[in-house]
Coordinates of C-alpha atoms in Angstrom, one line a residue:
Chain A
M1412 CA 59.0 199.2 -20.7
K1413 CA 61.7 197.0 -22.1
P1414 CA 61.0 195.1 -25.4
F1415 CA 61.5 191.9 -23.5
E1416 CA 58.6 192.7 -21.2
A1417 CA 56.4 193.4 -24.3
L1418 CA 57.4 189.9 -25.6
R1419 CA 56.4 188.3 -22.3
L1420 CA 53.1 190.1 -22.3
A1421 CA 52.4 189.1 -25.9
I1422 CA 53.2 185.4 -25.2
A1423 CA 51.0 185.4 -22.1
Q1424 CA 48.2 187.0 -24.1
I1425 CA 48.5 184.5 -27.0
R1426 CA 48.7 181.6 -24.7
S1427 CA 45.7 182.7 -22.7
Q1428 CA 43.6 182.4 -25.9
K1429 CA 45.1 179.5 -27.7
L1430 CA 42.2 178.5 -29.9
K1431 CA 41.4 182.1 -31.0
S1432 CA 45.0 182.7 -31.6
F1433 CA 45.2 179.6 -33.7
F1434 CA 42.2 180.5 -35.9
S1435 CA 43.5 184.0 -36.4
V1436 CA 46.7 182.7 -37.9
V1437 CA 45.3 179.9 -40.1
G1438 CA 45.9 182.0 -43.2
V1439 CA 49.5 182.5 -42.3
I1440 CA 49.9 178.8 -41.4
I1441 CA 48.5 177.7 -44.8
G1442 CA 50.5 180.2 -46.8
V1443 CA 53.8 179.4 -45.1
M1444 CA 53.1 175.6 -45.2
F1445 CA 52.6 175.6 -49.0
L1446 CA 55.5 177.9 -49.5
I1447 CA 57.8 175.5 -47.6
A1448 CA 56.3 172.4 -49.1
V1449 CA 56.5 173.6 -52.7
I1450 CA 59.9 175.0 -52.3
S1451 CA 61.3 171.9 -50.8
I1452 CA 59.7 169.8 -53.5
V1453 CA 60.9 172.1 -56.3
E1454 CA 64.3 172.3 -54.8
G1455 CA 64.3 168.6 -54.4
M1456 CA 63.3 168.2 -58.0
N1457 CA 66.0 170.6 -59.0
R1458 CA 68.6 168.7 -57.2
Y1459 CA 67.2 165.5 -58.6
M1460 CA 67.2 166.9 -62.1
E1461 CA 70.8 168.1 -61.8
D1462 CA 72.2 165.0 -60.0
D1463 CA 70.2 162.1 -61.3
F1464 CA 68.2 162.9 -64.3
A1465 CA 70.7 165.0 -66.3
R1466 CA 73.6 162.7 -65.1
T1467 CA 71.7 159.6 -66.3
I1468 CA 70.5 161.0 -69.6
Y1469 CA 73.6 163.0 -70.6
G1470 CA 76.5 162.4 -68.2
L1471 CA 79.2 164.6 -67.1
N1472 CA 81.2 166.5 -69.8
T1473 CA 79.2 164.6 -72.4
L1474 CA 77.4 165.8 -75.4
T1475 CA 74.9 164.0 -77.5
V1476 CA 74.4 164.4 -81.3
T1477 CA 70.8 163.7 -82.2
R1478 CA 68.5 164.3 -85.2
S1479 CA 65.9 166.3 -83.3
P1480 CA 65.9 167.9 -79.8
S1481 CA 65.2 165.4 -77.1
V1482 CA 63.2 167.9 -75.0
Q1483 CA 60.7 169.7 -77.2
M1484 CA 58.9 172.7 -75.9
D1485 CA 56.2 174.6 -77.8
S1486 CA 57.1 173.1 -81.2
D1487 CA 54.5 173.4 -83.9
R1488 CA 53.7 170.9 -86.7
E1489 CA 55.8 172.7 -89.2
Q1490 CA 58.8 172.4 -86.8
W1491 CA 58.0 168.8 -86.4
R1492 CA 57.9 168.1 -90.1
Q1493 CA 61.2 169.9 -90.6
W1494 CA 62.8 167.6 -88.0
R1495 CA 61.4 164.6 -89.7
R1496 CA 63.0 165.6 -92.9
R1497 CA 66.4 165.7 -91.4
P1498 CA 68.8 162.9 -92.4
R1499 CA 69.2 160.1 -89.8
L1500 CA 72.5 159.7 -87.9
T1501 CA 74.6 156.7 -89.0
L1502 CA 77.4 154.6 -87.8
D1503 CA 79.5 156.4 -90.5
D1504 CA 78.7 159.7 -88.9
A1505 CA 80.1 158.4 -85.6
S1506 CA 83.2 157.0 -87.4
A1507 CA 83.7 160.4 -89.1
I1508 CA 83.5 162.2 -85.8
R1509 CA 85.9 159.8 -84.2
A1510 CA 88.4 160.2 -87.1
G1511 CA 88.0 163.9 -87.4
L1512 CA 88.1 165.1 -83.8
Q1513 CA 91.3 166.9 -82.9
T1514 CA 90.2 167.2 -79.2
P1515 CA 90.8 164.0 -77.3
A1516 CA 87.4 162.5 -76.6
M1517 CA 85.5 159.2 -76.5
V1518 CA 82.9 158.6 -79.1
A1519 CA 80.1 156.0 -79.0
V1520 CA 76.7 155.4 -80.6
E1521 CA 73.5 154.3 -79.0
S1522 CA 70.1 153.3 -80.3
F1523 CA 67.0 152.3 -78.3
N1524 CA 63.9 150.3 -78.5
E1525 CA 61.6 148.4 -76.3
G1526 CA 61.5 144.6 -76.7
R1527 CA 61.1 141.3 -74.9
L1528 CA 63.7 138.8 -73.6
K1529 CA 63.3 135.1 -73.3
S1530 CA 65.6 132.9 -71.4
D1531 CA 66.7 129.4 -72.4
R1532 CA 64.5 128.3 -69.4
G1533 CA 61.5 129.8 -71.1
V1534 CA 61.0 132.8 -68.8
E1535 CA 59.9 135.8 -70.7
V1536 CA 60.3 139.4 -69.8
S1537 CA 58.7 142.2 -71.8
G1538 CA 59.0 146.0 -71.8
V1539 CA 62.8 145.7 -71.7
W1540 CA 64.9 148.7 -72.7
L1541 CA 67.0 147.5 -75.6
T1542 CA 70.2 149.3 -76.4
A1543 CA 72.5 148.8 -79.4
A1544 CA 75.8 150.6 -78.5
S1545 CA 79.4 150.7 -79.3
S1546 CA 81.9 149.6 -76.7
D1547 CA 82.9 153.0 -75.4
F1548 CA 79.2 153.5 -74.5
F1549 CA 79.9 151.9 -71.1
R1550 CA 82.8 154.2 -70.3
I1551 CA 80.9 157.3 -71.3
R1552 CA 77.8 156.2 -69.3
E1553 CA 80.1 155.2 -66.5
M1554 CA 78.5 151.7 -66.3
D1555 CA 80.3 148.6 -65.2
V1556 CA 79.5 144.9 -64.7
D1557 CA 78.6 143.3 -61.5
R1558 CA 79.4 139.9 -62.9
G1559 CA 81.0 138.8 -66.2
R1560 CA 82.4 141.4 -68.6
L1561 CA 81.5 144.1 -71.0
F1562 CA 81.9 143.7 -74.8
G1563 CA 84.9 145.3 -76.4
P1564 CA 85.6 147.0 -79.8
Q1565 CA 86.5 143.8 -81.6
E1566 CA 83.1 142.2 -80.7
D1567 CA 81.4 145.4 -81.7
A1568 CA 83.2 145.6 -85.0
A1569 CA 82.5 141.9 -85.7
G1570 CA 78.9 142.4 -84.7
L1571 CA 78.9 139.3 -82.4
P1572 CA 75.5 138.5 -80.7
V1573 CA 76.7 139.0 -77.1
V1574 CA 74.6 140.8 -74.6
V1575 CA 75.0 142.6 -71.2
L1576 CA 71.9 142.4 -69.1
G1577 CA 70.6 144.8 -66.5
S1578 CA 70.5 143.4 -63.0
E1579 CA 66.7 143.3 -62.9
S1580 CA 66.4 141.6 -66.2
A1581 CA 69.0 139.0 -65.3
E1582 CA 67.2 138.3 -62.0
K1583 CA 63.9 137.9 -63.7
L1584 CA 65.2 135.7 -66.5
F1585 CA 67.5 133.4 -64.5
G1586 CA 66.7 133.9 -60.9
A1587 CA 69.4 132.3 -58.7
L1588 CA 71.1 130.7 -61.7
D1589 CA 74.3 132.1 -63.1
P1590 CA 73.3 133.9 -66.4
L1591 CA 76.8 134.0 -67.7
G1592 CA 77.3 132.0 -70.9
R1593 CA 73.6 131.3 -71.2
T1594 CA 71.5 132.2 -74.2
V1595 CA 68.8 134.8 -74.1
R1596 CA 66.5 135.5 -77.0
V1597 CA 65.9 139.2 -77.8
N1598 CA 62.8 139.4 -79.8
D1599 CA 63.5 135.8 -80.9
I1600 CA 67.1 136.4 -81.9
P1601 CA 69.6 134.5 -79.7
F1602 CA 72.3 136.3 -77.8
Q1603 CA 74.9 135.0 -75.5
V1604 CA 75.0 136.6 -72.0
I1605 CA 78.5 137.9 -71.1
G1606 CA 77.8 140.2 -68.2
V1607 CA 75.3 141.6 -65.7
L1608 CA 75.4 145.3 -64.9
Q1609 CA 75.6 146.8 -61.5
P1610 CA 72.2 148.1 -60.4
Q1611 CA 71.5 151.6 -61.5
G1612 CA 68.3 152.3 -59.6
K1613 CA 65.4 154.2 -60.8
L1614 CA 64.7 157.4 -62.8
F1615 CA 61.4 158.8 -61.5
F1616 CA 59.4 155.5 -61.6
F1617 CA 61.3 154.0 -64.4
S1618 CA 63.7 151.1 -63.7
L1619 CA 67.1 151.5 -65.2
D1620 CA 67.9 147.9 -64.6
N1621 CA 65.5 146.2 -66.9
R1622 CA 67.6 146.4 -70.0
A1623 CA 69.8 144.6 -72.5
I1624 CA 72.8 146.1 -74.2
A1625 CA 74.4 144.6 -77.3
P1626 CA 77.0 145.8 -79.9
A1627 CA 75.7 148.3 -82.4
R1628 CA 76.7 146.1 -85.4
S1629 CA 75.2 143.0 -83.8
P1630 CA 71.5 142.0 -84.7
M1631 CA 70.6 144.3 -81.8
G1632 CA 71.3 147.2 -84.3
R1633 CA 68.5 146.0 -86.5
L1634 CA 66.1 145.6 -83.5
T1635 CA 66.5 149.2 -82.6
N1636 CA 66.9 151.1 -85.9
P1637 CA 67.1 150.6 -89.7
R1638 CA 70.5 149.2 -90.8
A1639 CA 73.5 151.4 -89.9
V1640 CA 71.2 154.1 -88.4
V1641 CA 71.8 155.2 -84.8
D1642 CA 69.7 157.4 -82.4
N1643 CA 72.5 159.2 -80.7
I1644 CA 76.2 159.8 -81.0
L1645 CA 77.8 160.3 -77.6
V1646 CA 81.0 162.3 -77.1
K1647 CA 82.7 162.6 -73.8
A1648 CA 85.6 164.9 -73.2
A1649 CA 87.8 165.3 -70.1
D1650 CA 86.5 168.7 -69.0
P1651 CA 83.9 171.4 -70.0
V1652 CA 86.5 173.4 -71.9
M1653 CA 87.5 170.4 -74.1
L1654 CA 83.9 169.5 -74.5
Q1655 CA 83.2 173.0 -75.8
A1656 CA 86.1 172.6 -78.3
A1657 CA 84.8 169.2 -79.3
R1658 CA 81.3 170.7 -79.8
H1659 CA 82.6 173.2 -82.4
E1660 CA 84.6 170.5 -84.3
I1661 CA 81.6 168.1 -84.3
E1662 CA 79.4 170.9 -85.6
S1663 CA 81.7 171.5 -88.6
I1664 CA 82.2 167.8 -89.3
M1665 CA 78.4 167.2 -89.3
R1666 CA 77.7 170.2 -91.4
A1667 CA 80.2 169.0 -94.0
R1668 CA 78.7 165.5 -93.9
H1669 CA 75.2 166.9 -94.4
R1670 CA 76.5 169.3 -97.1
L1671 CA 75.0 172.4 -95.5
R1672 CA 75.6 175.8 -97.1
P1673 CA 76.8 178.5 -94.7
D1674 CA 73.4 180.1 -94.7
E1675 CA 71.6 176.9 -93.8
S1676 CA 71.0 176.0 -90.2
N1677 CA 72.1 172.8 -88.6
S1678 CA 70.2 169.7 -89.6
F1679 CA 71.1 168.0 -86.3
E1680 CA 71.2 168.8 -82.6
I1681 CA 74.1 168.9 -80.2
E1682 CA 72.9 168.7 -76.7
T1683 CA 74.6 168.7 -73.3
K1684 CA 73.0 168.4 -69.9
D1685 CA 72.4 172.1 -70.0
E1686 CA 70.0 171.9 -73.0
S1687 CA 67.7 169.5 -71.3
M1688 CA 68.0 171.4 -68.0
A1689 CA 67.0 174.5 -69.8
F1690 CA 63.5 173.1 -70.1
W1691 CA 63.4 172.2 -66.4
Q1692 CA 64.9 175.5 -65.4
T1693 CA 62.3 177.4 -67.2
F1694 CA 59.7 175.3 -65.5
S1695 CA 61.1 175.8 -62.1
R1696 CA 61.7 179.5 -62.6
I1697 CA 58.0 179.8 -63.4
L1698 CA 57.2 178.0 -60.2
F1699 CA 59.5 180.1 -58.2
I1700 CA 57.9 183.3 -59.6
A1701 CA 54.3 182.2 -59.7
F1702 CA 54.2 180.4 -56.4
P1703 CA 55.5 183.1 -54.1
A1704 CA 52.8 185.3 -55.7
L1705 CA 50.1 182.8 -54.6
V1706 CA 51.8 182.6 -51.2
G1707 CA 51.8 186.4 -51.1
I1708 CA 48.1 186.4 -51.6
A1709 CA 47.6 183.9 -48.8
L1710 CA 49.8 186.0 -46.5
V1711 CA 47.9 189.2 -47.4
V1712 CA 44.6 187.5 -46.5
G1713 CA 46.2 186.0 -43.4
G1714 CA 47.5 189.4 -42.4
M1715 CA 44.0 190.9 -42.8
V1716 CA 42.6 188.2 -40.6
I1717 CA 45.2 189.0 -38.0
M1718 CA 44.5 192.7 -38.3
N1719 CA 40.8 192.1 -37.7
I1720 CA 41.4 189.9 -34.7
M1721 CA 43.8 192.4 -33.2
L1722 CA 41.3 195.2 -33.8
M1723 CA 38.7 193.2 -32.0
S1724 CA 41.1 192.4 -29.3
V1725 CA 42.0 196.1 -28.8
V1726 CA 38.3 196.9 -28.6
E1727 CA 37.7 194.2 -26.0
R1728 CA 40.7 195.3 -24.0
T1729 CA 39.9 199.1 -24.1
R1730 CA 39.5 199.2 -20.3
E1731 CA 42.7 197.2 -19.8
I1732 CA 44.5 199.6 -22.0
G1733 CA 43.0 202.5 -20.1
M1734 CA 44.3 200.9 -16.8
R1735 CA 47.7 200.4 -18.3
L1736 CA 47.9 204.0 -19.3
A1737 CA 46.7 205.0 -15.9
V1738 CA 49.5 203.1 -14.1
G1739 CA 52.1 204.7 -16.3
A1740 CA 52.3 202.9 -19.7
R1741 CA 53.4 205.3 -22.4
R1742 CA 51.7 205.4 -25.7
R1743 CA 54.7 203.7 -27.3
D1744 CA 54.5 200.9 -24.7
I1745 CA 50.9 200.1 -25.8
L1746 CA 51.9 200.4 -29.4
L1747 CA 54.8 198.0 -28.8
Q1748 CA 52.7 195.6 -26.9
I1749 CA 50.1 195.2 -29.6
L1750 CA 52.7 195.1 -32.4
V1751 CA 54.7 192.4 -30.6
E1752 CA 51.6 190.5 -29.9
S1753 CA 50.5 190.6 -33.6
A1754 CA 54.0 189.7 -34.8
G1755 CA 54.3 187.0 -32.2
L1756 CA 51.0 185.6 -33.3
S1757 CA 51.9 185.6 -36.9
F1758 CA 55.4 184.2 -36.2
A1759 CA 53.9 181.3 -34.3
G1760 CA 51.7 180.7 -37.3
A1761 CA 54.6 180.8 -39.6
A1762 CA 56.5 178.4 -37.4
M1763 CA 53.6 176.0 -37.5
G1764 CA 53.4 176.5 -41.3
I1765 CA 57.1 175.6 -41.6
A1766 CA 56.7 172.5 -39.6
L1767 CA 53.6 171.4 -41.6
G1768 CA 55.3 172.3 -44.9
L1769 CA 58.4 170.3 -44.0
G1770 CA 56.1 167.4 -43.0
M1771 CA 54.4 167.6 -46.4
A1772 CA 57.7 167.7 -48.2
K1773 CA 58.8 164.6 -46.2
L1774 CA 55.6 162.9 -47.2
V1775 CA 56.2 163.6 -50.8
E1776 CA 59.8 162.3 -50.4
A1777 CA 58.5 159.1 -48.9
L1778 CA 55.9 158.5 -51.6
S1779 CA 58.0 159.4 -54.6
P1780 CA 61.7 159.0 -55.7
M1781 CA 62.2 162.8 -55.5
P1782 CA 64.2 164.1 -52.5
A1783 CA 62.8 167.0 -50.5
A1784 CA 65.4 169.6 -50.0
V1785 CA 64.8 173.0 -48.5
G1786 CA 67.6 175.5 -47.9
V1787 CA 67.8 176.9 -44.4
H1788 CA 67.5 180.4 -45.9
W1789 CA 63.9 179.5 -47.0
L1790 CA 63.0 178.7 -43.4
V1791 CA 64.5 182.0 -42.3
I1792 CA 62.6 183.8 -45.1
A1793 CA 59.4 182.1 -44.1
A1794 CA 59.9 183.0 -40.4
V1795 CA 60.8 186.6 -41.3
M1796 CA 57.7 186.8 -43.6
G1797 CA 55.6 185.7 -40.7
I1798 CA 57.0 188.4 -38.5
V1799 CA 56.6 191.1 -41.2
V1800 CA 53.0 190.1 -41.9
G1801 CA 52.3 190.3 -38.2
V1802 CA 53.9 193.7 -37.8
V1803 CA 52.2 195.1 -40.8
A1804 CA 48.9 193.7 -39.7
G1805 CA 49.5 195.1 -36.2
V1806 CA 50.3 198.6 -37.2
Y1807 CA 46.7 199.8 -37.5
P1808 CA 45.3 198.1 -34.4
A1809 CA 48.4 199.1 -32.3
T1810 CA 48.1 202.7 -33.5
R1811 CA 44.4 202.8 -32.5
A1812 CA 45.2 201.3 -29.1
S1813 CA 48.0 203.7 -28.4
R1814 CA 45.9 206.7 -29.3
L1815 CA 43.1 205.9 -26.8
D1816 CA 42.3 208.6 -24.4
P1817 CA 42.9 207.1 -20.9
V1818 CA 39.8 208.9 -19.5
V1819 CA 37.6 207.5 -22.2
A1820 CA 39.2 204.1 -22.2
L1821 CA 38.7 203.7 -18.4
R1822 CA 35.0 204.4 -18.8
A1823 CA 34.5 201.9 -21.6
E1824 CA 32.2 199.0 -21.0
Chain B
M28 CA 54.3 222.6 11.5
Q29 CA 52.3 222.0 8.4
N30 CA 53.1 219.2 6.0
A31 CA 54.4 220.0 2.5
V32 CA 51.9 220.8 -0.2
I33 CA 51.4 217.8 -2.5
I34 CA 48.6 219.2 -4.7
K35 CA 48.1 222.8 -5.6
T36 CA 45.7 224.0 -8.3
E37 CA 45.0 227.6 -9.4
S38 CA 41.9 228.4 -11.4
L39 CA 41.9 224.9 -12.8
T40 CA 39.5 225.0 -15.8
K41 CA 38.3 222.2 -18.1
E42 CA 36.0 222.7 -21.0
Y43 CA 34.7 220.1 -23.4
V44 CA 33.4 221.0 -26.8
L45 CA 30.4 218.9 -27.7
G46 CA 29.1 219.8 -31.1
A47 CA 28.2 223.5 -31.0
E48 CA 28.1 223.5 -27.2
T49 CA 31.0 224.1 -24.9
I50 CA 30.6 222.3 -21.6
R51 CA 32.5 224.0 -18.7
A52 CA 33.1 221.0 -16.4
L53 CA 35.5 223.0 -14.2
R54 CA 35.3 226.7 -13.9
G55 CA 38.3 227.6 -11.9
V56 CA 39.1 225.4 -9.0
D57 CA 41.7 226.5 -6.4
L58 CA 42.8 223.7 -4.2
E59 CA 45.7 222.8 -1.9
I60 CA 46.2 219.3 -0.5
R61 CA 49.0 218.7 1.9
K62 CA 51.0 215.5 2.6
N63 CA 49.1 212.9 4.6
E64 CA 45.8 214.6 4.2
Y65 CA 42.8 212.3 3.7
V66 CA 40.4 214.1 1.4
A67 CA 37.0 213.2 0.0
I68 CA 35.8 215.0 -3.1
M69 CA 32.0 214.9 -3.4
G70 CA 29.4 216.4 -5.5
P71 CA 26.3 215.4 -7.5
S72 CA 26.8 214.0 -11.0
G73 CA 27.7 216.8 -13.4
S74 CA 29.4 218.7 -10.6
G75 CA 32.8 218.1 -12.2
K76 CA 34.3 215.7 -9.6
S77 CA 35.2 213.1 -12.1
T78 CA 36.8 215.8 -14.3
L79 CA 38.8 217.0 -11.3
M80 CA 39.9 213.5 -10.5
N81 CA 41.1 213.0 -14.0
L82 CA 43.1 216.2 -13.9
L83 CA 44.5 215.5 -10.4
G84 CA 45.4 212.0 -11.7
C85 CA 47.1 213.4 -14.7
L86 CA 44.9 211.4 -17.0
D87 CA 43.8 214.6 -18.7
T88 CA 45.2 218.1 -19.0
P89 CA 43.3 221.4 -18.1
T90 CA 42.0 223.9 -20.6
A91 CA 43.3 226.6 -18.4
G92 CA 44.8 227.1 -15.0
Q93 CA 47.7 225.6 -13.2
Y94 CA 48.4 222.4 -11.4
W95 CA 51.4 221.6 -9.3
L96 CA 51.9 218.0 -8.1
N97 CA 54.8 217.7 -5.7
S98 CA 55.9 221.2 -6.9
T99 CA 56.0 220.1 -10.5
A100 CA 53.9 222.0 -12.9
V101 CA 51.9 219.4 -14.7
A102 CA 49.4 221.5 -16.7
G103 CA 51.6 221.8 -19.8
M104 CA 53.1 218.3 -19.9
V105 CA 53.0 216.1 -22.9
D106 CA 51.7 212.5 -23.0
D107 CA 54.9 210.7 -22.1
E108 CA 55.7 213.1 -19.3
L109 CA 52.2 212.6 -17.9
A110 CA 52.6 208.8 -18.1
A111 CA 55.8 209.1 -16.1
I112 CA 54.1 211.3 -13.5
R113 CA 51.2 208.8 -13.2
N114 CA 53.6 206.0 -12.9
R115 CA 55.7 207.6 -10.1
E116 CA 53.4 209.9 -8.2
I117 CA 49.9 208.6 -8.5
G118 CA 48.2 205.4 -7.4
F119 CA 44.8 204.8 -8.9
V120 CA 42.1 202.7 -7.3
F121 CA 39.1 202.2 -9.5
Q122 CA 35.5 201.3 -8.8
T123 CA 35.7 198.3 -11.0
F124 CA 39.2 197.2 -9.8
N125 CA 40.5 197.0 -13.4
L126 CA 42.8 194.0 -12.8
L127 CA 44.2 191.8 -15.5
P128 CA 41.9 188.8 -15.3
R129 CA 44.5 186.2 -16.5
A130 CA 47.4 187.5 -14.4
T131 CA 48.2 186.6 -10.8
A132 CA 47.8 189.1 -8.0
L133 CA 51.5 189.4 -7.9
H134 CA 51.7 190.2 -11.6
N135 CA 48.9 192.7 -11.4
V136 CA 50.7 194.5 -8.6
E137 CA 54.0 194.5 -10.5
L138 CA 52.5 196.2 -13.6
P139 CA 53.3 199.8 -12.7
L140 CA 56.9 198.8 -11.9
I141 CA 57.2 197.1 -15.4
Y142 CA 56.3 200.4 -17.0
G143 CA 58.6 202.1 -14.6
G144 CA 61.5 200.0 -15.9
V145 CA 62.2 198.4 -12.5
A146 CA 64.3 195.2 -12.7
A147 CA 62.4 191.9 -12.3
K148 CA 63.8 190.9 -8.9
E149 CA 63.2 194.3 -7.3
R150 CA 59.7 194.3 -8.8
R151 CA 58.9 191.0 -7.2
E152 CA 60.1 192.1 -3.8
K153 CA 58.2 195.3 -3.8
A154 CA 55.0 193.7 -5.1
R155 CA 55.3 191.0 -2.4
H156 CA 55.8 193.7 0.2
V157 CA 52.7 195.8 -0.6
L158 CA 50.5 192.7 -1.0
G159 CA 51.6 191.9 2.5
L160 CA 50.6 195.4 3.6
V161 CA 47.1 195.0 2.3
G162 CA 46.8 191.6 4.0
L163 CA 47.1 189.3 0.9
A164 CA 50.5 187.7 1.7
D165 CA 48.8 184.3 1.2
R166 CA 47.0 185.1 -2.1
M167 CA 49.9 186.3 -4.3
E168 CA 49.6 183.6 -6.9
H169 CA 45.8 183.8 -7.1
R170 CA 44.1 185.2 -10.2
P171 CA 41.3 187.8 -9.7
A172 CA 38.6 185.2 -10.4
E173 CA 39.8 183.2 -7.4
L174 CA 39.5 186.2 -5.1
S175 CA 36.6 187.9 -3.4
G176 CA 35.5 191.4 -4.4
G177 CA 37.2 192.8 -1.3
Q178 CA 40.4 190.9 -2.0
R179 CA 40.4 192.1 -5.6
Q180 CA 40.1 195.7 -4.4
R181 CA 43.0 195.0 -2.0
V182 CA 45.1 193.8 -5.0
A183 CA 44.2 197.1 -6.7
V184 CA 45.2 199.1 -3.7
A185 CA 48.5 197.2 -3.5
R186 CA 49.0 198.0 -7.2
A187 CA 48.3 201.7 -6.5
L188 CA 50.8 201.6 -3.6
V189 CA 53.6 199.7 -5.2
N190 CA 55.3 202.8 -6.7
D191 CA 55.2 204.6 -3.4
P192 CA 53.0 207.3 -4.9
A193 CA 52.6 210.9 -3.6
I194 CA 48.8 210.4 -3.7
L195 CA 46.5 207.5 -3.6
L196 CA 43.6 208.5 -5.9
A197 CA 40.5 206.4 -5.4
D198 CA 37.4 206.7 -7.6
E199 CA 34.3 205.3 -5.8
P200 CA 36.5 202.5 -4.4
T201 CA 33.6 200.8 -2.6
G202 CA 31.1 201.3 -5.4
N203 CA 31.2 197.6 -6.4
L204 CA 31.4 196.2 -2.9
D205 CA 28.8 195.3 -0.3
S206 CA 28.8 197.5 2.7
Q207 CA 30.8 195.3 5.0
T208 CA 33.5 194.7 2.5
G209 CA 33.4 198.4 1.7
A210 CA 33.9 199.2 5.3
E211 CA 37.0 196.9 5.3
I212 CA 38.5 198.7 2.4
M213 CA 37.8 202.0 4.2
G214 CA 39.5 200.6 7.2
L215 CA 42.5 199.7 5.0
F216 CA 42.6 203.3 3.8
E217 CA 42.5 204.5 7.3
E218 CA 45.5 202.3 8.1
L219 CA 47.4 203.6 5.1
H220 CA 46.6 207.1 6.1
S221 CA 47.9 206.5 9.6
T222 CA 51.3 205.4 8.0
G223 CA 51.5 208.8 6.3
Q224 CA 49.8 208.1 2.9
T225 CA 48.1 211.0 1.2
I226 CA 44.6 209.9 0.0
V227 CA 42.1 211.5 -2.2
I228 CA 38.7 209.7 -2.6
V229 CA 36.1 210.7 -5.2
T230 CA 32.7 209.5 -4.1
H231 CA 29.1 210.5 -4.0
E232 CA 28.4 208.4 -0.9
H233 CA 28.3 210.4 2.4
D234 CA 29.1 207.3 4.4
I235 CA 32.3 206.9 2.6
A236 CA 33.1 210.6 2.7
E237 CA 32.6 210.4 6.5
H238 CA 35.9 208.4 6.7
A239 CA 37.9 211.3 5.2
H240 CA 39.2 214.1 7.3
R241 CA 38.5 216.8 4.9
R242 CA 35.5 217.0 2.6
I243 CA 35.5 219.1 -0.6
T244 CA 32.1 219.4 -2.3
L245 CA 31.9 220.6 -5.9
R246 CA 28.9 222.1 -7.6
D247 CA 28.7 223.3 -11.2
G248 CA 32.5 223.1 -11.6
L249 CA 33.4 225.1 -8.6
V250 CA 34.3 224.3 -5.0
E251 CA 31.2 224.7 -2.9
T252 CA 32.4 223.7 0.5
D253 CA 35.7 222.6 1.9
I254 CA 35.3 221.3 5.5
L255 CA 37.8 219.8 7.9
Q256 CA 36.3 217.0 10.0
R257 CA 37.6 214.7 12.7
Q258 CA 41.2 216.1 12.6
T259 CA 42.2 214.0 15.5
V260 CA 41.9 210.5 14.2
R261 CA 45.6 210.0 13.9
A262 CA 46.1 210.3 17.6

């Protein structure tokens, strides 16, 4: 018998008992469905983290000098206390880095707080993301205005009360009115609006457009931090190699400024996108290891169900198998038939699981800002897993069927 | 001139071990069946007729003795060789028809050809042809449940004939049929015999055995009588 004939027989058999076939592969369907769903979500998260999150928080070829790590995993109280004892970063630190760097790079500072804005019309917006930054901040963050202009180094140095609004804040405060040249009070301190940023979108569920950015030396500096203190110093180089060089220089400049002895460890952090991603990568690696194990269990259970169904099916069809042997089927024909049937059953289950899993991923994509991405190789892996489970589950029933004695099988009730 | 020998056995012996006991189902059967003979094998239950049929049908192998089918020594063959012999040389008709319930008559008849590796188109043609021979040209796409008992057995006969076997081996072919339908099937056998088919029927019914031209009776694993009857039917 040709393998193609075995496949046709198997399909006919599966189709003739659709409901039973469906129930026998529920385990495989569920296992594969969750595999595909979780992998698409995790891969989507991965892509999101790489493309959006890390880009937004850190930026390309950019490093951030901070007092303590921005992503803190398993830190104990002692560690915390030690971070709290570290000196704060200052505007002078930023100036020293700018002056001391041999590697060409842009340097900026940024400080954050949350605050409220009030327009000259009396409209108030709270929960606004306030930023005090130096002028290169916009270039490092790759932000530009939609209307108006950004502030420059002179305005920063002079500490003028000018502000660039996020598109959402501008909309809320002024509606259809032109916000340029108007006054907005930031926590009751008046600033003049000089620009509105291009919309930035969302990070997870957090809007990036409800914000106000003013020069670091303006009153905004005091609204975000004690005088002359900054949260982050940003340094952007032209490429990863230059960034690495800048990183070493900054480390020695900062160590000198903090008067650290050679045996003392750094009292500041230098982070790039990789550091924050390390946390996520650990998380996703755990998912990628733990999850397939769970799927594996589901598939083993699914396989056992299939094996039982196939054993029952072989018993039910003893006479049929006897007849097939009588009309000339060889033992390997029977073996092949049952194996292909089992594999076909399981593959059909895997295919349904893939479809449902993709559906679930799409649903998550629709309900959250995270994209669902699943590599084609995962679909192939899932399909192959389905076939393998079916073949493995089919071996025992198929062997039993093929070893039937035709004389005995034909007499079976 | 005598026809060629299709079946020849020499001291065919079959023993089963059941626990401590050894059951000697066949104790040395010598038999010769020629082409186009129509033979009934009879005997009470326990006489060994089923065992003999299983051996003649190559479903089982003898404990001792020889069996030549179409001059091929079958006794020492392994499973796959026996399967090939069954496929090419033997057409089985069972008491319970043993059709695939979800397959059409046509597919049921094609089955031996599938295992024989015959291409789909040729299979279809041959199956159509034999279904025509048994008078079911208009029932090819029907499933067994849509056919009467007699029609089902005709499908089974067509399946047995589709490989143009050396012998048609029928085990109580009318056992599940009423007497009229049984007579129709026996009529069909008569027709097939008249076209040159070699037929061996195993039965315990004398009425059925009457149709055959030679009657072999077994008792206690040995041939008791071997009688030629009505040799002139072909005329």
